[in-house]
CSV table of C-alpha atoms in Angstrom, one decimal:
chain,number,residue,atom,x,y,z
T,327,MET,CA,135.4,-114.6,104.7
T,328,THR,CA,137.6,-112.8,102.3
T,329,ASP,CA,139.6,-109.6,103.1
T,330,ASP,CA,137.2,-107.5,101.1
T,331,ALA,CA,134.2,-109.1,102.7
T,332,ILE,CA,135.6,-108.2,106.1
T,333,LEU,CA,136.4,-104.7,105.1
T,334,ARG,CA,132.9,-104.3,103.5
T,335,ASN,CA,131.3,-105.3,106.8
T,336,PHE,CA,133.3,-102.7,108.7
T,337,LEU,CA,132.4,-100.1,106.1
T,338,LEU,CA,128.7,-101.0,106.5
T,339,ASP,CA,129.1,-100.8,110.3
T,340,ALA,CA,130.7,-97.4,110.0
T,341,ALA,CA,127.8,-96.2,107.8
T,342,ALA,CA,125.3,-97.6,110.4
T,343,VAL,CA,127.0,-95.5,113.1
T,344,GLU,CA,127.3,-92.4,110.9
T,345,PHE,CA,123.7,-92.5,109.8
T,346,SER,CA,122.2,-94.0,112.9
T,347,ALA,CA,119.9,-90.9,113.4
T,348,GLU,CA,118.5,-91.2,109.9
T,349,LEU,CA,118.1,-95.0,110.1
T,350,SER,CA,116.4,-95.0,113.5
T,351,ASP,CA,114.1,-92.0,112.9
T,352,THR,CA,110.6,-93.3,112.4
T,353,THR,CA,108.8,-90.1,111.7
T,354,PRO,CA,107.5,-90.1,108.1
T,355,VAL,CA,109.4,-87.8,105.7
T,356,ASP,CA,107.3,-85.6,103.5
T,357,ALA,CA,108.5,-86.3,100.0
T,358,SER,CA,108.0,-83.9,97.1
T,359,PRO,CA,105.2,-84.7,94.6
T,360,ARG,CA,107.9,-85.2,91.9
T,361,LEU,CA,109.7,-87.8,93.9
T,362,ARG,CA,106.4,-89.5,94.9
T,363,ARG,CA,105.5,-89.7,91.3
T,364,GLN,CA,108.8,-91.2,90.3
T,365,MET,CA,108.8,-93.7,93.2
T,366,THR,CA,105.3,-94.8,92.4
T,367,ALA,CA,106.4,-95.4,88.8
T,368,MET,CA,109.4,-97.3,90.0
T,369,LEU,CA,107.4,-99.6,92.3
T,370,ASN,CA,104.8,-100.2,89.6
T,371,ASP,CA,107.3,-101.3,87.0
T,372,PRO,CA,110.9,-101.3,88.3
T,373,ASN,CA,112.6,-102.5,85.1
T,374,GLY,CA,110.6,-100.2,82.9
T,375,TRP,CA,111.3,-97.2,85.2
T,376,ALA,CA,115.1,-98.1,85.2
T,377,LYS,CA,115.2,-98.3,81.4
T,378,ARG,CA,113.5,-94.9,81.1
T,379,GLN,CA,116.0,-93.4,83.6
T,380,HIS,CA,118.9,-94.8,81.6
T,381,ARG,CA,117.9,-93.2,78.4
T,382,SER,CA,120.1,-90.2,77.6
T,383,VAL,CA,118.8,-86.7,78.0
T,384,TRP,CA,118.9,-86.1,74.2
T,385,ASN,CA,117.0,-89.3,73.6
T,386,ARG,CA,114.3,-88.2,76.1
T,387,LEU,CA,114.1,-84.6,74.6
T,388,ALA,CA,113.8,-86.0,71.1
T,389,ARG,CA,111.0,-88.4,72.2
T,390,THR,CA,109.2,-85.5,73.9
T,391,ALA,CA,109.5,-83.2,70.9
T,392,ALA,CA,108.2,-86.0,68.6
T,393,VAL,CA,105.3,-86.6,70.9
T,394,ILE,CA,104.4,-82.9,71.0
T,395,LEU,CA,104.8,-82.6,67.2
T,396,LEU,CA,102.6,-85.6,66.6
T,397,THR,CA,100.0,-84.3,69.1
T,398,CYS,CA,99.9,-81.0,67.2
T,399,PHE,CA,99.5,-82.7,63.8
T,400,LEU,CA,96.8,-85.0,65.1
T,401,SER,CA,94.9,-82.1,66.8
T,402,LEU,CA,95.1,-80.0,63.6
T,403,GLY,CA,94.0,-82.9,61.5
T,404,ALA,CA,91.0,-83.6,63.8
T,405,LEU,CA,90.1,-79.9,63.8
T,406,MET,CA,90.3,-79.8,60.0
T,407,ALA,CA,88.1,-82.8,59.7
T,408,ILE,CA,85.5,-81.3,62.0
T,409,SER,CA,85.5,-77.6,61.1
T,410,PRO,CA,85.2,-76.3,57.5
T,411,THR,CA,86.4,-72.9,58.8
T,412,VAL,CA,89.6,-74.3,60.1
T,413,ARG,CA,90.1,-76.3,57.0
T,414,ALA,CA,89.7,-73.2,54.8
T,415,ALA,CA,92.0,-71.2,57.0
T,416,VAL,CA,94.7,-73.9,56.9
T,417,ILE,CA,94.4,-74.3,53.1
T,418,THR,CA,94.5,-70.5,52.6
T,419,ARG,CA,97.5,-70.2,54.9
T,420,MET,CA,99.3,-73.0,53.1
T,421,ARG,CA,98.5,-71.5,49.7
T,422,GLU,CA,99.8,-68.1,50.9
T,423,THR,CA,102.9,-69.7,52.3
T,424,TYR,CA,103.5,-71.6,49.0
T,425,GLU,CA,102.9,-68.5,46.9
T,426,HIS,CA,105.1,-66.4,49.1
T,427,SER,CA,107.9,-68.9,49.0
T,428,VAL,CA,107.9,-69.5,45.2
T,429,VAL,CA,109.0,-67.3,42.4
T,430,ASN,CA,106.8,-67.7,39.2
T,431,VAL,CA,107.9,-66.2,36.0
T,432,THR,CA,106.2,-66.1,32.5
T,433,MET,CA,107.8,-64.9,29.3
T,434,GLU,CA,105.8,-64.1,26.2
T,435,LEU,CA,106.9,-63.5,22.6
T,436,TRP,CA,104.7,-61.0,20.8
T,437,ASN,CA,104.6,-59.8,17.2
T,438,ASP,CA,102.6,-56.6,17.3
T,439,SER,CA,99.3,-57.7,19.0
T,440,ALA,CA,99.8,-61.4,18.2
T,441,LEU,CA,101.1,-63.7,21.0
T,442,LEU,CA,103.5,-66.2,19.4
T,443,ALA,CA,104.8,-68.2,22.3
T,444,THR,CA,104.7,-68.5,26.1
T,445,TRP,CA,107.3,-70.0,28.4
T,446,THR,CA,106.9,-70.4,32.2
T,447,GLY,CA,109.2,-71.3,35.1
T,448,ALA,CA,109.1,-71.5,38.9
T,449,GLY,CA,111.6,-71.9,41.7
T,450,ALA,CA,112.3,-71.2,45.4
T,451,ASP,CA,115.1,-68.6,45.0
T,452,CYS,CA,115.2,-68.1,41.2
T,453,ALA,CA,113.0,-69.1,38.3
T,454,THR,CA,114.1,-69.9,34.8
T,455,ALA,CA,111.8,-69.8,31.8
T,456,SER,CA,113.4,-70.9,28.6
T,457,GLY,CA,112.3,-71.9,25.1
T,458,SER,CA,112.7,-71.2,21.4
T,459,TYR,CA,110.4,-70.0,18.6
T,460,ARG,CA,111.2,-71.0,15.0
T,461,GLY,CA,108.7,-68.9,13.1
T,462,VAL,CA,110.7,-65.6,13.2
T,463,GLN,CA,110.6,-63.7,9.9
T,464,ARG,CA,113.0,-61.1,8.6
T,465,GLY,CA,111.7,-57.5,8.7
T,466,GLU,CA,109.3,-58.2,11.6
T,467,THR,CA,109.6,-56.7,15.1
T,468,TYR,CA,109.2,-59.0,18.0
T,469,THR,CA,108.7,-58.1,21.7
T,470,LEU,CA,109.6,-60.2,24.7
T,471,LYS,CA,107.6,-59.6,27.8
T,472,ALA,CA,108.4,-61.0,31.3
T,473,TYR,CA,106.2,-60.9,34.4
T,474,GLY,CA,105.4,-63.0,37.4
T,475,THR,CA,105.2,-63.1,41.2
T,476,ALA,CA,108.0,-63.1,43.8
T,477,ASP,CA,107.3,-63.2,47.6
T,478,GLY,CA,103.6,-63.0,46.7
T,479,ARG,CA,104.1,-59.7,44.9
T,480,VAL,CA,103.4,-59.2,41.2
T,481,PHE,CA,106.4,-57.9,39.1
T,482,SER,CA,107.0,-57.2,35.4
T,483,VAL,CA,110.1,-56.4,33.4
T,484,THR,CA,110.2,-53.7,30.8
T,485,PRO,CA,109.5,-55.4,27.5
T,486,ILE,CA,112.3,-55.9,25.0
T,487,SER,CA,111.7,-55.3,21.3
T,488,LYS,CA,113.9,-56.3,18.5
T,489,LYS,CA,113.7,-56.3,14.7
T,490,ALA,CA,114.6,-59.6,13.2
Q,1399,MET,CA,124.1,-103.7,78.6
Q,1400,LEU,CA,123.0,-107.3,78.5
Q,1401,PHE,CA,124.6,-107.9,81.9
Q,1402,MET,CA,122.8,-104.8,83.2
Q,1403,LEU,CA,119.4,-106.1,82.0
Q,1404,LEU,CA,120.1,-109.6,83.3
Q,1405,SER,CA,121.0,-108.2,86.7
Q,1406,MET,CA,117.8,-106.2,86.9
Q,1407,LEU,CA,114.7,-107.5,88.7
Q,1408,SER,CA,113.8,-110.8,87.2
Q,1409,ASP,CA,110.6,-111.9,88.9
Q,1410,GLU,CA,107.7,-111.1,91.2
Q,1411,GLU,CA,109.8,-112.1,94.2
Q,1412,ASP,CA,112.4,-109.5,93.4
Q,1413,ARG,CA,109.7,-106.9,93.0
Q,1414,LYS,CA,108.3,-107.7,96.4
Q,1415,ALA,CA,111.8,-107.5,97.9
Q,1416,LEU,CA,112.3,-104.1,96.3
Q,1417,TYR,CA,108.9,-103.0,97.6
Q,1418,ASP,CA,109.9,-104.1,101.1
Q,1419,LEU,CA,113.2,-102.3,100.9
Q,1420,TYR,CA,111.4,-99.2,99.7
Q,1421,MET,CA,108.9,-99.3,102.5
Q,1422,GLN,CA,111.6,-99.8,105.1
Q,1423,TYR,CA,114.3,-97.5,104.0
Q,1424,GLN,CA,112.9,-94.8,101.6
Q,1425,ASP,CA,112.5,-92.2,104.4
Q,1426,ALA,CA,116.0,-92.9,105.8
Q,1427,MET,CA,117.5,-92.5,102.3
Q,1428,LEU,CA,115.6,-89.2,101.8
Q,1429,ARG,CA,116.9,-88.0,105.2
Q,1430,VAL,CA,120.5,-88.9,104.2
Q,1431,ALA,CA,120.1,-87.1,100.9
Q,1432,ARG,CA,118.7,-84.0,102.7
Q,1433,ARG,CA,121.8,-84.0,105.0
Q,1434,TYR,CA,123.8,-83.3,101.9
Q,1435,PHE,CA,121.3,-81.0,100.2
Q,1436,PRO,CA,119.5,-79.3,103.2
Q,1437,THR,CA,118.1,-76.5,101.1
Q,1438,ASP,CA,117.9,-78.1,97.6
Q,1439,GLN,CA,115.0,-80.5,97.5
Q,1440,VAL,CA,115.4,-81.3,93.8
Q,1441,SER,CA,119.0,-82.4,94.2
Q,1442,ALA,CA,118.0,-84.5,97.3
Q,1443,ASP,CA,115.3,-86.1,95.2
Q,1444,ASP,CA,117.7,-86.8,92.4
Q,1445,ALA,CA,120.2,-88.4,94.8
Q,1446,VAL,CA,117.5,-90.7,96.1
Q,1447,GLN,CA,116.2,-91.6,92.5
Q,1448,ASN,CA,119.8,-92.3,91.3
Q,1449,ALA,CA,120.3,-94.5,94.4
Q,1450,TRP,CA,117.2,-96.6,93.6
Q,1451,LEU,CA,118.4,-96.8,90.0
Q,1452,ARG,CA,121.6,-98.3,91.3
Q,1453,VAL,CA,119.8,-100.7,93.5
Q,1454,ILE,CA,117.6,-102.0,90.6
Q,1455,ASP,CA,120.7,-102.3,88.3
Q,1456,ASN,CA,122.5,-104.3,91.0
Q,1457,PHE,CA,119.6,-106.0,92.7
Q,1458,SER,CA,121.3,-109.4,92.7
Q,1459,LYS,CA,124.0,-108.0,95.0
Q,1460,ILE,CA,121.4,-107.0,97.6
Q,1461,SER,CA,120.8,-110.7,98.5
Q,1462,GLU,CA,124.5,-111.0,99.5
Q,1463,ILE,CA,124.1,-108.3,102.1
Q,1464,PRO,CA,122.8,-109.5,105.5
Q,1465,CYS,CA,119.3,-108.2,106.2
Q,1466,LYS,CA,120.3,-106.1,109.2
Q,1467,LYS,CA,123.0,-104.3,107.1
Q,1468,ARG,CA,120.8,-103.5,104.1
Q,1469,GLY,CA,119.9,-100.1,105.6
Q,1470,SER,CA,123.6,-99.2,105.8
Q,1471,TYR,CA,124.1,-100.5,102.3
Q,1472,LEU,CA,121.3,-98.2,101.0
Q,1473,VAL,CA,122.4,-95.1,102.9
Q,1474,ILE,CA,126.0,-95.7,101.5
Q,1475,ILE,CA,124.5,-95.7,98.0
Q,1476,VAL,CA,122.5,-92.6,98.5
Q,1477,LYS,CA,125.4,-90.8,100.2
Q,1478,ASN,CA,127.7,-91.6,97.3
Q,1479,GLU,CA,125.1,-90.5,94.8
Q,1480,ALA,CA,124.8,-87.2,96.7
Q,1481,LEU,CA,128.6,-86.8,96.6
Q,1482,THR,CA,128.5,-87.4,92.9
Q,1483,LEU,CA,125.8,-84.8,92.4
Q,1484,LEU,CA,127.7,-82.3,94.6
Q,1485,ARG,CA,130.8,-82.8,92.4
Q,1486,LYS,CA,128.7,-82.5,89.2
Q,1487,TYR,CA,127.2,-79.2,90.4
Q,1488,GLY,CA,130.6,-77.9,91.3
Q,1489,ARG,CA,129.7,-77.4,94.9
Q,1490,GLU,CA,132.2,-77.4,97.7
Q,1491,PHE,CA,133.4,-81.0,98.0
Q,1492,SER,CA,136.8,-82.0,99.4
Q,1493,LEU,CA,139.0,-84.0,97.1
Q,1494,ASP,CA,141.6,-84.2,99.9
Q,1495,GLU,CA,144.5,-86.5,99.2
Q,1496,SER,CA,145.0,-87.2,102.9
Q,1497,LEU,CA,143.6,-90.4,104.3
Q,1498,THR,CA,142.1,-88.9,107.4
Q,1499,GLU,CA,140.2,-85.6,107.7
Q,1500,ASN,CA,142.5,-84.2,110.3
Q,1501,SER,CA,145.6,-85.8,108.7
Q,1502,THR,CA,146.8,-87.2,112.0
Q,1503,GLU,CA,147.9,-90.7,112.4
Q,1504,ILE,CA,145.2,-93.2,113.4
Q,1505,ASP,CA,145.2,-94.0,117.0
Q,1506,ASP,CA,145.9,-97.7,117.6
Q,1507,SER,CA,143.3,-97.9,120.3
Q,1508,ALA,CA,140.5,-96.5,118.1
Q,1509,SER,CA,138.0,-99.1,116.7
Q,1510,ILE,CA,138.1,-99.9,113.1
Q,1511,VAL,CA,134.7,-98.3,112.7
Q,1512,ASP,CA,136.0,-95.1,114.3
Q,1513,MET,CA,139.0,-95.2,111.9
Q,1514,ILE,CA,136.7,-95.5,108.9
Q,1515,ARG,CA,134.6,-92.6,110.2
Q,1516,SER,CA,137.7,-90.5,110.6
Q,1517,MET,CA,138.7,-91.0,106.9
Q,1518,SER,CA,138.2,-88.1,104.6
Q,1519,GLU,CA,135.0,-88.1,102.6
Q,1520,THR,CA,136.4,-89.1,99.2
Q,1521,TYR,CA,138.8,-91.7,100.6
Q,1522,ARG,CA,135.8,-93.4,102.3
Q,1523,ALA,CA,133.6,-92.9,99.3
Q,1524,VAL,CA,136.2,-94.6,97.0
Q,1525,LEU,CA,136.5,-97.6,99.4
Q,1526,GLU,CA,132.7,-97.8,99.7
Q,1527,MET,CA,132.2,-97.6,96.0
Q,1528,ARG,CA,134.7,-100.4,95.4
Q,1529,LEU,CA,134.1,-102.7,98.4
Q,1530,VAL,CA,130.4,-102.2,99.1
Q,1531,GLU,CA,128.9,-101.1,95.8
Q,1532,GLU,CA,131.5,-103.1,93.8
Q,1533,ARG,CA,131.9,-100.4,91.2
Q,1534,THR,CA,134.7,-100.5,88.6
Q,1535,THR,CA,137.6,-98.0,88.7
Q,1536,ARG,CA,136.1,-96.3,85.7
Q,1537,GLU,CA,132.7,-95.9,87.3
Q,1538,ILE,CA,134.4,-94.4,90.4
Q,1539,THR,CA,136.4,-92.0,88.4
Q,1540,ALA,CA,133.3,-90.9,86.6
Q,1541,ALA,CA,131.4,-90.4,89.8
Q,1542,LEU,CA,134.0,-88.6,91.8
Q,1543,GLY,CA,136.0,-86.8,89.1
Q,1544,LEU,CA,139.3,-88.4,90.1
Q,1545,SER,CA,141.9,-89.9,87.8
Q,1546,GLU,CA,142.1,-93.7,87.6
Q,1547,ARG,CA,145.5,-93.6,89.3
Q,1548,ALA,CA,144.1,-91.6,92.2
Q,1549,VAL,CA,141.3,-94.0,92.6
Q,1550,ASP,CA,143.6,-97.1,92.5
Q,1551,THR,CA,146.0,-95.4,95.0
Q,1552,ARG,CA,143.2,-94.6,97.4
Q,1553,ILE,CA,141.8,-98.1,97.2
Q,1554,SER,CA,145.2,-99.8,97.8
Q,1555,ARG,CA,146.2,-97.4,100.6
Q,1556,GLY,CA,142.8,-97.6,102.3
Q,1557,ARG,CA,142.8,-101.4,101.9
Q,1558,ALA,CA,146.3,-101.7,103.3
Q,1559,LEU,CA,145.5,-99.4,106.3
Q,1560,LEU,CA,142.3,-101.2,107.1
Q,1561,ALA,CA,144.0,-104.6,106.7
Q,1562,GLU,CA,146.8,-103.5,109.0
Q,1563,LYS,CA,144.3,-102.3,111.6
Q,1564,LEU,CA,142.4,-105.6,111.3
Q,1565,LYS,CA,145.5,-107.6,111.9
Q,1566,LYS,CA,146.2,-105.5,115.0
Q,1567,LYS,CA,142.7,-106.3,116.2
Q,1568,GLY,CA,143.4,-110.0,115.8
Q,1569,TYR,CA,141.6,-110.6,112.5
Q,1570,THR,CA,143.4,-112.9,110.0
Q,1571,VAL,CA,143.6,-110.9,106.8
C-alpha cells in the first residue's frame, strides 16, 4: 500500500468517526421537493443530469429565454391561425408600430394648380426625398410642398414658392 | 472534457451501483449537509447535489474505495462541497493557517484518527480533497479560495505530520 493510500484510509476512518451519528442514523430524512426532483432526474439519467449541471448559468439562462420566446411565438402563431380577431389585432398593432416608427415624406412641385412632379422618401430617424424636374420655364412661378407622417402624426411644411 | 465524459457512468452496471449508493447513503449525506447548513435548506440541497455531481464525474474512483468505507468517502465529498459553498457565500469559515484547531502540539499517544480529527477544518479539507477525492491543486484552490502555494504547503505539512505519526505507530511509510 502506498503512503497516500494509507493516509487516505486514515482520513476515511476519521470521517467515519466524525460523522458516525449521520452514517448510523436510519430514520428517513425528509428531502425538499426540489432535491427530490433533482435526485429523481439524476437516477433516471445520471450522465444527462451531470451534463445539464455542468452547463454554465448563462448557458442555462439563454436556453430558458430561447424556450420562453419560442413558446410565445408559437402560441401567438397558433392563436392567429385560429382566431381572426387576434389576427386582425396583431396586424393592426404591427401596422401601427411600423407607422409609428417610420418617417414618411412627400415633396410635390406645383406650377399654379398643376402638379408637375412628386418625390417620396422614408426612414427610421430621417427621411430624404430628392429628385429633379427639367421642364422649368423662365417667368413661371413654382411651388414646392412637403408633407408626410412622423411618429404616426401628419405634418406639413410651409410651401416654398420661387419664380424661375 | 473528454476525460470527464469517459470517467462518467458507462454502463447499466454503473447505474445500478449509483442507485445502490444513493439508496444507502443519500439520507446520511443530507444529514451531513444540514450539519453545515442547519437553517438553510437550499444550500444543504445544493451541497448534496454538487456532491453527487462529483461522484458521477469520478465514478471510476468509487470502485477503488472498499465497500465499507464508501459511506465515509461520500460524507467527505458532501462535507467539502458544503465548505466550498460556505466560502462562496462568504459565511464564517476558518482559513486558519495552524495545523490543529487548538494550535497545540499533537499528543504522541493520540491515535492517528484523533490527530486527523483535531486538525483545523481547512487543513483537513485540503488533505481530504487531495488524498481522498484526488483533486488537483487548482481544483482545491478554486474550492477553498486559497492560493496554490498555501494548498501545496498544507498538503506537504499535513502529509509529513501524518507520515511521522504513522512511523511512530509502526507503519512503514
